[in-house]
């Protein structure tokens, strides 16, 4: 049975997502069946570039279509809740770009809806499916690091002028845009909620955080020190330190192609190539999450063990906590969701 994808929006990340799938030689019987964008001309150009047979200029029409099984939601952050809800209500599985929602209440509402309708829903934390991450997890499980005591992650890119980052109406926030990568890495390593979170940040004129420093403390004396910066290019690597040694994930840690093991040896994990350029670094790796989605749907799973619903709720809770501490408030924070 083919897994038929519908692409919701024709933006840069949707381009990279589709390109990663179409160019991957071992994608199996996954197909990109349709695309929808509010601008039909843009959707038509997107479909032509990626050889997509069906074009819609209305998200509801795509949601109601019999041509797709699962939707990839690549719209702006403030639209994640309503658009994902639309597709779930129309019986479609969903892979929604991160962050899943603007806050915990919205995320909980969507996850409840997916469960009630017996549909698969996953937050697109693509890092979790990187071969490097899977290799790192094996080393941690094998005890090569001993007891984990310290995690340090930096993620900085000069994107403070980009609307999706600097405007509150667009769901702007450094911690929601790139900060989720550092948060998910700490959670990937420790696999438990921190007992204490301390965050400081700088806000722009729109009341949006553009710089954040976060310290998360865990039971057993574990600590994560995380830096997020939308102004500067940082050395975007991650380090995990245990009682027996350390492992380094080199830049770009959020989807790396090499790992420096505890013994200092370097292992490379090359990505597949494409004739069409990508917008973002190592976007070829986006395909690995689609393989997981297809696997879960075929096996009747409603969530992935690599980024389960409980993990998305933890990330949403952390994002809310950090926003509150640095002083970023959205109108939806005052609303109630079913």
CSV table of C-alpha atoms in Angstrom, one decimal:
chain,number,residue,atom,x,y,z
A,1,UNK,CA,0.0,0.0,0.0
A,2,UNK,CA,1.5,3.3,-1.1
A,3,UNK,CA,1.6,6.1,1.5
A,4,UNK,CA,0.3,9.2,-0.3
A,5,UNK,CA,1.5,12.6,1.1
A,6,UNK,CA,-0.2,15.9,0.8
A,7,UNK,CA,2.0,18.9,1.3
A,8,UNK,CA,0.5,21.8,3.1
A,9,UNK,CA,2.1,25.1,2.0
A,10,UNK,CA,4.7,25.6,-0.7
A,11,UNK,CA,7.4,27.4,1.3
A,12,UNK,CA,11.1,26.7,1.7
A,13,UNK,CA,10.9,23.9,4.3
A,14,UNK,CA,8.2,22.2,2.2
A,15,UNK,CA,10.5,22.4,-0.8
A,16,UNK,CA,13.3,20.7,1.1
A,17,UNK,CA,11.0,18.1,2.5
A,18,UNK,CA,9.6,17.1,-0.9
A,19,UNK,CA,13.1,17.2,-2.5
A,20,UNK,CA,14.5,14.9,0.2
A,21,UNK,CA,11.8,12.3,-0.4
A,22,UNK,CA,11.7,12.4,-4.1
A,23,UNK,CA,15.5,12.1,-4.4
A,24,UNK,CA,15.9,9.3,-1.9
A,25,UNK,CA,16.5,6.0,-3.7
A,26,UNK,CA,15.1,3.8,-0.9
A,27,UNK,CA,11.8,5.6,-0.1
A,28,UNK,CA,9.8,2.6,-1.0
A,29,UNK,CA,6.2,3.3,-2.2
A,30,UNK,CA,5.9,6.7,-0.6
A,31,UNK,CA,4.6,9.3,-3.1
A,32,UNK,CA,4.0,13.0,-3.0
A,33,UNK,CA,0.5,13.1,-4.3
A,34,UNK,CA,-0.7,16.7,-3.8
A,35,UNK,CA,0.2,20.2,-2.7
A,36,UNK,CA,-1.9,23.0,-1.3
A,37,UNK,CA,-1.1,26.7,-0.9
A,38,UNK,CA,-3.2,29.8,-0.5
A,39,UNK,CA,-1.6,31.2,-3.7
A,40,UNK,CA,-2.6,28.7,-6.5
A,41,UNK,CA,0.1,30.0,-8.8
A,42,UNK,CA,2.7,29.3,-6.2
A,43,UNK,CA,1.3,25.9,-5.6
A,44,UNK,CA,1.3,25.2,-9.3
A,45,UNK,CA,4.9,26.2,-9.7
A,46,UNK,CA,5.8,24.0,-6.7
A,47,UNK,CA,4.0,21.1,-8.2
A,48,UNK,CA,5.7,21.5,-11.6
A,49,UNK,CA,9.2,21.6,-10.0
A,50,UNK,CA,8.5,18.5,-7.9
A,51,UNK,CA,6.3,16.6,-10.3
A,52,UNK,CA,3.3,16.6,-8.0
A,53,UNK,CA,0.0,15.5,-9.8
A,54,UNK,CA,-2.6,17.4,-7.7
A,55,UNK,CA,-2.7,21.1,-6.9
A,56,UNK,CA,-5.1,22.8,-4.4
A,57,UNK,CA,-5.4,26.5,-3.5
A,58,UNK,CA,-7.4,25.7,-0.3
A,59,UNK,CA,-6.2,23.7,2.7
A,60,UNK,CA,-9.7,22.4,3.4
A,61,UNK,CA,-10.0,21.0,-0.1
A,62,UNK,CA,-6.8,19.1,0.4
A,63,UNK,CA,-7.9,17.9,3.8
A,64,UNK,CA,-11.2,16.6,2.3
A,65,UNK,CA,-9.5,15.0,-0.7
A,66,UNK,CA,-9.4,11.2,-1.1
A,67,UNK,CA,-6.0,11.6,-2.8
A,68,UNK,CA,-3.9,11.6,0.3
A,69,UNK,CA,-3.3,9.5,3.5
A,70,UNK,CA,-1.0,11.8,5.5
A,71,UNK,CA,-0.4,15.6,5.5
A,72,UNK,CA,2.9,17.3,6.0
A,73,UNK,CA,2.1,20.7,7.6
A,74,UNK,CA,4.8,23.2,6.8
A,75,UNK,CA,2.8,26.4,7.5
A,76,UNK,CA,3.9,29.2,9.9
A,77,UNK,CA,3.9,28.5,13.7
A,78,UNK,CA,0.6,30.3,14.5
A,79,UNK,CA,-1.2,28.2,11.9
A,80,UNK,CA,0.0,24.8,13.2
A,81,UNK,CA,-2.9,24.2,15.5
A,82,UNK,CA,-5.8,25.1,13.2
A,83,UNK,CA,-4.3,23.5,10.1
A,84,UNK,CA,-3.3,20.2,11.9
A,85,UNK,CA,-6.8,20.1,13.5
A,86,UNK,CA,-8.4,20.5,10.1
A,87,UNK,CA,-6.6,17.5,8.7
A,88,UNK,CA,-7.1,15.3,11.8
A,89,UNK,CA,-10.9,16.1,11.7
A,90,UNK,CA,-10.9,14.9,8.1
A,91,UNK,CA,-9.3,11.6,8.9
A,92,UNK,CA,-5.8,12.3,7.8
A,93,UNK,CA,-2.6,11.4,9.6
A,94,UNK,CA,-0.3,14.4,10.2
A,95,UNK,CA,3.4,15.2,10.4
A,96,UNK,CA,3.5,18.8,11.6
A,97,UNK,CA,6.6,20.9,11.6
A,98,UNK,CA,8.1,21.9,14.9
A,99,UNK,CA,7.2,23.4,17.2
A,100,UNK,CA,4.0,21.4,17.2
A,101,UNK,CA,2.1,24.4,18.5
A,102,UNK,CA,2.6,27.8,20.1
A,103,UNK,CA,2.0,26.5,23.6
A,104,UNK,CA,1.4,23.4,25.7
A,105,UNK,CA,-2.4,23.8,25.7
A,106,UNK,CA,-2.6,23.7,21.9
A,107,UNK,CA,-0.3,20.7,21.7
A,108,UNK,CA,-2.3,18.8,24.3
A,109,UNK,CA,-5.5,19.5,22.4
A,110,UNK,CA,-4.1,18.2,19.1
A,111,UNK,CA,-2.7,15.1,20.6
A,112,UNK,CA,-6.0,14.3,22.3
A,113,UNK,CA,-7.8,14.8,19.0
A,114,UNK,CA,-5.4,12.5,17.2
A,115,UNK,CA,-5.8,9.8,19.8
A,116,UNK,CA,-9.6,10.1,19.8
A,117,UNK,CA,-9.7,9.7,16.0
A,118,UNK,CA,-7.1,6.9,16.1
A,119,UNK,CA,-4.8,8.9,13.8
A,120,UNK,CA,-1.0,9.2,13.7
A,121,UNK,CA,0.4,12.5,14.7
A,122,UNK,CA,4.1,13.4,15.0
A,123,UNK,CA,6.0,16.6,15.6
A,124,UNK,CA,8.7,16.9,12.8
A,125,UNK,CA,11.7,16.8,15.1
A,126,UNK,CA,13.8,15.3,12.2
A,127,UNK,CA,17.0,15.3,14.3
A,128,UNK,CA,15.8,12.2,16.2
A,129,UNK,CA,16.0,10.1,13.0
A,130,UNK,CA,19.6,11.2,12.0
A,131,UNK,CA,21.9,8.1,11.8
A,132,UNK,CA,24.4,10.0,14.0
A,133,UNK,CA,21.8,10.4,16.8
A,134,UNK,CA,21.0,6.7,16.6
A,135,UNK,CA,24.7,5.9,16.9
A,136,UNK,CA,25.1,8.3,19.8
A,137,UNK,CA,22.1,6.6,21.6
A,138,UNK,CA,23.8,3.2,21.2
A,139,UNK,CA,27.0,4.4,22.8
A,140,UNK,CA,25.1,5.9,25.7
A,141,UNK,CA,23.1,2.7,26.2
A,142,UNK,CA,26.3,0.7,26.0
A,143,UNK,CA,27.6,2.7,29.0
A,144,UNK,CA,30.6,4.1,27.1
A,145,UNK,CA,30.1,7.5,28.6
A,146,UNK,CA,29.2,6.3,32.1
A,147,UNK,CA,26.8,8.5,34.0
A,148,UNK,CA,25.9,11.6,32.0
A,149,UNK,CA,26.7,14.7,33.9
A,150,UNK,CA,26.9,17.6,31.4
A,151,UNK,CA,25.4,18.5,28.0
A,152,UNK,CA,26.3,21.7,26.2
A,153,UNK,CA,24.7,22.8,22.9
A,154,UNK,CA,25.0,26.0,20.9
A,155,UNK,CA,22.7,27.0,18.0
A,156,UNK,CA,23.2,30.4,16.5
A,157,UNK,CA,22.3,31.7,13.0
A,158,UNK,CA,21.8,35.3,11.9
A,159,UNK,CA,18.1,35.2,11.2
A,160,UNK,CA,16.8,38.0,13.5
A,161,UNK,CA,15.5,39.9,10.4
A,162,UNK,CA,13.4,37.0,9.2
A,163,UNK,CA,9.7,37.6,9.9
A,164,UNK,CA,8.9,34.2,11.2
A,165,UNK,CA,11.5,34.8,13.9
A,166,UNK,CA,11.1,38.5,14.8
A,167,UNK,CA,7.4,39.2,14.5
A,168,UNK,CA,5.1,38.1,17.3
A,169,UNK,CA,2.1,37.8,14.9
A,170,UNK,CA,4.1,35.2,13.0
A,171,UNK,CA,4.9,33.2,16.2
A,172,UNK,CA,8.3,34.7,16.3
A,173,UNK,CA,10.7,33.4,18.9
A,174,UNK,CA,14.3,32.2,18.8
A,175,UNK,CA,13.5,29.4,21.3
A,176,UNK,CA,10.6,28.2,19.1
A,177,UNK,CA,12.4,28.5,15.8
A,178,UNK,CA,15.9,27.1,16.5
A,179,UNK,CA,15.8,26.7,20.3
A,180,UNK,CA,13.7,23.6,20.0
A,181,UNK,CA,16.8,21.9,18.5
A,182,UNK,CA,18.9,22.4,21.7
A,183,UNK,CA,16.0,21.5,23.9
A,184,UNK,CA,15.3,18.3,22.1
A,185,UNK,CA,19.0,17.3,22.2
A,186,UNK,CA,19.1,17.7,26.0
A,187,UNK,CA,15.9,15.6,26.3
A,188,UNK,CA,17.3,13.0,23.9
A,189,UNK,CA,20.3,12.5,26.1
A,190,UNK,CA,18.6,12.6,29.6
A,191,UNK,CA,15.2,11.1,28.7
A,192,UNK,CA,13.5,12.7,31.7
A,193,UNK,CA,12.1,16.1,32.4
A,194,UNK,CA,14.5,18.5,34.1
A,195,UNK,CA,13.8,19.3,37.8
A,196,UNK,CA,14.7,23.0,37.3
A,197,UNK,CA,14.8,25.3,34.3
A,198,UNK,CA,16.5,28.8,34.4
A,199,UNK,CA,16.4,31.0,31.3
A,200,UNK,CA,17.5,34.5,30.5
A,201,UNK,CA,17.1,36.3,27.1
A,202,UNK,CA,17.1,39.4,25.1
A,203,UNK,CA,13.9,40.6,23.4
A,204,UNK,CA,13.5,42.7,20.3
A,205,UNK,CA,11.2,45.7,19.8
A,206,UNK,CA,8.3,43.3,19.0
A,207,UNK,CA,8.6,41.5,22.4
A,208,UNK,CA,10.2,38.5,20.8
A,209,UNK,CA,13.2,36.7,22.2
A,210,UNK,CA,16.2,36.7,19.9
A,211,UNK,CA,18.8,35.4,22.3
A,212,UNK,CA,18.3,32.8,25.0
A,213,UNK,CA,20.6,31.1,27.5
A,214,UNK,CA,19.0,28.1,29.3
A,215,UNK,CA,20.3,25.9,32.1
A,216,UNK,CA,18.3,22.8,32.8
A,217,UNK,CA,19.1,20.6,35.9
A,218,UNK,CA,18.2,16.9,36.1
A,219,UNK,CA,18.0,14.4,38.9
A,220,UNK,CA,21.4,12.7,39.5
A,221,UNK,CA,23.4,16.0,39.1
A,222,UNK,CA,22.9,16.2,35.4
A,223,UNK,CA,23.0,19.6,33.7
A,224,UNK,CA,22.4,21.0,30.2
A,225,UNK,CA,23.7,24.4,29.2
A,226,UNK,CA,22.0,25.7,26.1
A,227,UNK,CA,22.7,28.8,24.0
A,228,UNK,CA,20.3,30.1,21.3
A,229,UNK,CA,21.1,33.2,19.2
A,230,UNK,CA,19.2,34.6,16.2
A,231,UNK,CA,21.8,37.3,15.7
A,232,UNK,CA,25.1,35.5,15.4
A,233,UNK,CA,26.6,32.4,13.8
A,234,UNK,CA,27.8,30.2,16.7
A,235,UNK,CA,29.8,27.1,16.7
A,236,UNK,CA,26.8,24.9,16.4
A,237,UNK,CA,28.0,21.7,18.0
A,238,UNK,CA,26.8,19.6,20.9
A,239,UNK,CA,28.9,17.9,23.6
A,240,UNK,CA,27.8,15.1,26.0
A,241,UNK,CA,30.1,14.5,28.9
A,242,UNK,CA,29.9,11.5,31.2
A,243,UNK,CA,31.9,10.0,34.0
A,244,UNK,CA,33.9,7.9,31.5
A,245,UNK,CA,34.4,10.4,28.6
A,246,UNK,CA,32.7,12.6,26.1
A,247,UNK,CA,31.1,12.6,22.7
A,248,UNK,CA,31.0,15.5,20.3
A,249,UNK,CA,28.4,16.1,17.6
A,250,UNK,CA,30.0,18.6,15.2
A,251,UNK,CA,28.3,21.5,13.4
A,252,UNK,CA,25.5,21.2,12.4
A,253,UNK,CA,24.5,19.2,15.5
A,254,UNK,CA,20.8,19.4,14.6
A,255,UNK,CA,21.3,17.1,11.7
A,256,UNK,CA,25.0,16.1,11.6
A,257,UNK,CA,26.8,13.8,9.1
A,258,UNK,CA,29.7,12.8,11.4
A,259,UNK,CA,30.2,11.7,15.0
A,260,UNK,CA,33.4,11.9,17.1
A,261,UNK,CA,33.2,8.8,19.4
A,262,UNK,CA,34.4,8.5,22.9
A,263,UNK,CA,37.7,7.1,21.8
A,264,UNK,CA,38.3,10.1,19.5
A,265,UNK,CA,37.6,8.3,16.2
A,266,UNK,CA,35.5,10.0,13.7
A,267,UNK,CA,32.7,8.3,11.8
A,268,UNK,CA,30.9,9.8,8.8
A,269,UNK,CA,27.3,9.3,7.8
A,270,UNK,CA,27.0,10.7,4.2
A,271,UNK,CA,23.6,11.9,3.0
A,272,UNK,CA,22.1,11.2,-0.4
A,273,UNK,CA,22.3,13.8,-3.1
A,274,UNK,CA,19.8,15.7,-5.2
A,275,UNK,CA,19.9,17.6,-8.5
A,276,UNK,CA,17.6,20.3,-7.0
A,277,UNK,CA,19.3,22.6,-4.5
A,278,UNK,CA,18.1,22.7,-0.9
A,279,UNK,CA,17.3,25.8,1.2
A,280,UNK,CA,18.7,24.6,4.4
A,281,UNK,CA,21.8,22.7,5.5
A,282,UNK,CA,21.6,18.9,5.3
A,283,UNK,CA,18.0,18.9,4.4
A,284,UNK,CA,18.4,15.6,2.6
A,285,UNK,CA,18.1,14.1,6.1
A,286,UNK,CA,14.4,15.1,6.2
A,287,UNK,CA,13.5,11.9,4.5
A,288,UNK,CA,14.3,9.7,7.5
A,289,UNK,CA,11.3,11.0,9.4
A,290,UNK,CA,9.1,10.2,6.5
A,291,UNK,CA,10.3,6.6,6.6
A,292,UNK,CA,9.4,6.5,10.2
A,293,UNK,CA,5.9,8.0,9.6
A,294,UNK,CA,5.3,5.4,6.8
A,295,UNK,CA,6.4,2.6,9.1
A,296,UNK,CA,4.2,3.7,12.0
A,297,UNK,CA,1.1,4.1,9.8
A,298,UNK,CA,1.6,0.6,8.3
A,299,UNK,CA,2.0,-0.9,11.7
A,300,UNK,CA,-1.1,0.9,13.1
A,301,UNK,CA,0.9,3.1,15.5
A,302,UNK,CA,-0.5,6.4,16.6
A,303,UNK,CA,2.9,7.8,17.7
A,304,UNK,CA,6.6,7.2,17.0
A,305,UNK,CA,8.8,5.9,19.9
A,306,UNK,CA,11.5,8.3,18.7
A,307,UNK,CA,9.4,11.4,19.3
A,308,UNK,CA,6.3,10.2,21.2
A,309,UNK,CA,3.5,12.4,22.2
A,310,UNK,CA,4.8,12.7,25.8
A,311,UNK,CA,8.0,14.1,24.4
A,312,UNK,CA,6.2,16.7,22.4
A,313,UNK,CA,4.3,17.7,25.5
A,314,UNK,CA,7.6,18.0,27.5
A,315,UNK,CA,9.1,20.2,24.8
A,316,UNK,CA,6.0,22.4,24.7
A,317,UNK,CA,6.1,22.7,28.5
A,318,UNK,CA,9.8,23.7,28.4
A,319,UNK,CA,9.1,26.3,25.6
A,320,UNK,CA,6.3,27.8,27.7
A,321,UNK,CA,8.5,27.9,30.8
A,322,UNK,CA,11.4,29.6,28.9
A,323,UNK,CA,9.1,32.1,27.2
A,324,UNK,CA,7.5,33.0,30.5
A,325,UNK,CA,10.9,33.6,32.2
A,326,UNK,CA,12.3,35.8,29.4
A,327,UNK,CA,9.0,37.7,28.9
A,328,UNK,CA,7.4,36.5,25.7
A,329,UNK,CA,3.6,36.2,25.7
A,330,UNK,CA,1.2,35.3,22.9
A,331,UNK,CA,-2.5,36.1,22.8
A,332,UNK,CA,-3.2,32.3,22.5
A,333,UNK,CA,-1.7,31.8,26.0
A,334,UNK,CA,-4.9,33.3,27.4
A,335,UNK,CA,-7.2,31.0,25.4
A,336,UNK,CA,-8.7,27.7,26.3
A,337,UNK,CA,-8.5,24.7,23.9
A,338,UNK,CA,-10.6,21.6,24.0
